[in-house]
mmCIF file of C-alpha atoms in Angstrom:
data_model
loop_
_atom_site.group_PDB
_atom_site.id
_atom_site.type_symbol
_atom_site.label_atom_id
_atom_site.label_comp_id
_atom_site.label_asym_id
_atom_site.label_seq_id
_atom_site.Cartn_x
_atom_site.Cartn_y
_atom_site.Cartn_z
ATOM 1 C CA MET A 1 -2.712 -25.513 5.131
ATOM 2 C CA ILE A 2 -2.932 -22.898 7.873
ATOM 3 C CA ILE A 3 0.812 -23.027 8.503
ATOM 4 C CA GLY A 4 1.435 -22.576 4.777
ATOM 5 C CA ALA A 5 -0.876 -19.557 4.692
ATOM 6 C CA PHE A 6 0.923 -18.016 7.663
ATOM 7 C CA ALA A 7 4.265 -18.689 5.982
ATOM 8 C CA VAL A 8 3.143 -16.867 2.828
ATOM 9 C CA VAL A 9 1.857 -13.887 4.829
ATOM 10 C CA TYR A 10 5.061 -13.838 6.887
ATOM 11 C CA PHE A 11 7.259 -13.877 3.779
ATOM 12 C CA VAL A 12 5.273 -11.331 1.751
ATOM 13 C CA TRP A 13 4.709 -8.923 4.632
ATOM 14 C CA GLY A 14 8.282 -9.211 5.857
ATOM 15 C CA SER A 15 9.825 -8.743 2.431
ATOM 16 C CA THR A 16 7.809 -5.564 1.850
ATOM 17 C CA TYR A 17 10.004 -3.586 4.233
ATOM 18 C CA LEU A 18 13.184 -4.888 2.640
ATOM 19 C CA ALA A 19 11.881 -4.054 -0.847
ATOM 20 C CA ASN A 20 10.911 -0.549 0.324
ATOM 21 C CA ALA A 21 14.366 -0.040 1.834
ATOM 22 C CA TRP A 22 16.010 -0.988 -1.464
ATOM 23 C CA ALA A 23 13.620 1.092 -3.569
ATOM 24 C CA VAL A 24 13.960 4.226 -1.443
ATOM 25 C CA ARG A 25 17.649 4.362 -2.408
ATOM 26 C CA SER A 26 16.696 5.418 -5.945
ATOM 27 C CA ILE A 27 13.084 6.646 -5.715
ATOM 28 C CA PRO A 28 11.871 9.479 -3.442
ATOM 29 C CA PRO A 29 9.930 7.917 -0.544
ATOM 30 C CA PHE A 30 6.569 9.603 -1.056
ATOM 31 C CA LEU A 31 6.658 8.900 -4.800
ATOM 32 C CA LEU A 32 7.370 5.256 -3.991
ATOM 33 C CA ALA A 33 4.420 5.005 -1.605
ATOM 34 C CA GLY A 34 2.142 6.929 -3.950
ATOM 35 C CA LEU A 35 2.935 4.792 -6.985
ATOM 36 C CA ARG A 36 2.520 1.591 -5.013
ATOM 37 C CA PHE A 37 -0.978 2.481 -3.850
ATOM 38 C CA PHE A 38 -1.979 4.164 -7.119
ATOM 39 C CA PHE A 39 -1.438 0.944 -9.034
ATOM 40 C CA ALA A 40 -3.106 -1.125 -6.306
ATOM 41 C CA GLY A 41 -6.139 1.188 -6.384
ATOM 42 C CA LEU A 42 -6.255 1.095 -10.169
ATOM 43 C CA LEU A 43 -6.245 -2.697 -10.086
ATOM 44 C CA MET A 44 -9.089 -2.737 -7.536
ATOM 45 C CA LEU A 45 -11.068 -0.265 -9.654
ATOM 46 C CA LEU A 46 -10.666 -2.413 -12.761
ATOM 47 C CA VAL A 47 -11.725 -5.545 -10.867
ATOM 48 C CA GLY A 48 -14.750 -3.693 -9.469
ATOM 49 C CA LEU A 49 -15.749 -2.503 -12.938
ATOM 50 C CA ALA A 50 -15.263 -5.969 -14.419
ATOM 51 C CA LEU A 51 -17.455 -7.512 -11.713
ATOM 52 C CA LYS A 52 -20.033 -4.713 -12.125
ATOM 53 C CA GLN A 53 -20.030 -3.762 -8.461
ATOM 54 C CA ALA A 54 -22.515 -1.227 -7.091
ATOM 55 C CA LYS A 55 -21.853 2.480 -7.649
ATOM 56 C CA VAL A 56 -20.023 4.360 -4.912
ATOM 57 C CA THR A 57 -21.829 7.289 -3.276
ATOM 58 C CA ALA A 58 -20.279 10.694 -2.606
ATOM 59 C CA ARG A 59 -20.257 9.987 1.134
ATOM 60 C CA GLN A 60 -18.394 6.708 0.572
ATOM 61 C CA TRP A 61 -15.812 8.523 -1.596
ATOM 62 C CA ARG A 62 -15.315 11.114 1.162
ATOM 63 C CA ASN A 63 -14.884 8.446 3.846
ATOM 64 C CA ALA A 64 -12.511 6.462 1.632
ATOM 65 C CA PHE A 65 -10.435 9.578 0.962
ATOM 66 C CA ILE A 66 -10.119 10.384 4.675
ATOM 67 C CA ALA A 67 -9.217 6.800 5.596
ATOM 68 C CA GLY A 68 -6.815 6.530 2.658
ATOM 69 C CA PHE A 69 -5.070 9.755 3.576
ATOM 70 C CA LEU A 70 -4.596 8.750 7.195
ATOM 71 C CA LEU A 71 -3.579 5.155 6.516
ATOM 72 C CA PHE A 72 -1.483 5.499 3.399
ATOM 73 C CA VAL A 73 -0.134 9.050 3.265
ATOM 74 C CA VAL A 74 0.508 9.505 6.983
ATOM 75 C CA GLY A 75 1.211 5.905 8.015
ATOM 76 C CA ASN A 76 2.898 4.432 4.970
ATOM 77 C CA GLY A 77 4.494 7.727 3.968
ATOM 78 C CA ALA A 78 6.177 7.988 7.359
ATOM 79 C CA LEU A 79 7.332 4.386 7.054
ATOM 80 C CA VAL A 80 9.027 4.776 3.668
ATOM 81 C CA TRP A 81 10.462 8.160 4.658
ATOM 82 C CA SER A 82 12.038 6.624 7.772
ATOM 83 C CA LEU A 83 13.643 3.844 5.712
ATOM 84 C CA GLN A 84 16.064 6.465 4.387
ATOM 85 C CA TYR A 85 17.575 6.727 7.858
ATOM 86 C CA ILE A 86 17.154 3.344 9.577
ATOM 87 C CA ASP A 87 17.584 -0.303 8.584
ATOM 88 C CA SER A 88 14.533 -2.315 7.600
ATOM 89 C CA GLY A 89 15.539 -5.374 9.597
#
């Protein structure tokens, strides 16, 4: 079971870079990264609303925005931008 779980993670995580490299050929890199995380965030919001999770405070929104900017805009944005110039594999 553990080996199967690692195999799934290995395949999904590894194929992400290949998919990004293909997508960046026709979609601007920052739009690609933004759309990917917009839809992921929307899905998480809908799940949270459906499960009636606790309300988020203003401080939590601020911290989430800072972390999201650093992780996704800087980190992932640089990754998809670089895929225009280098191979994914």
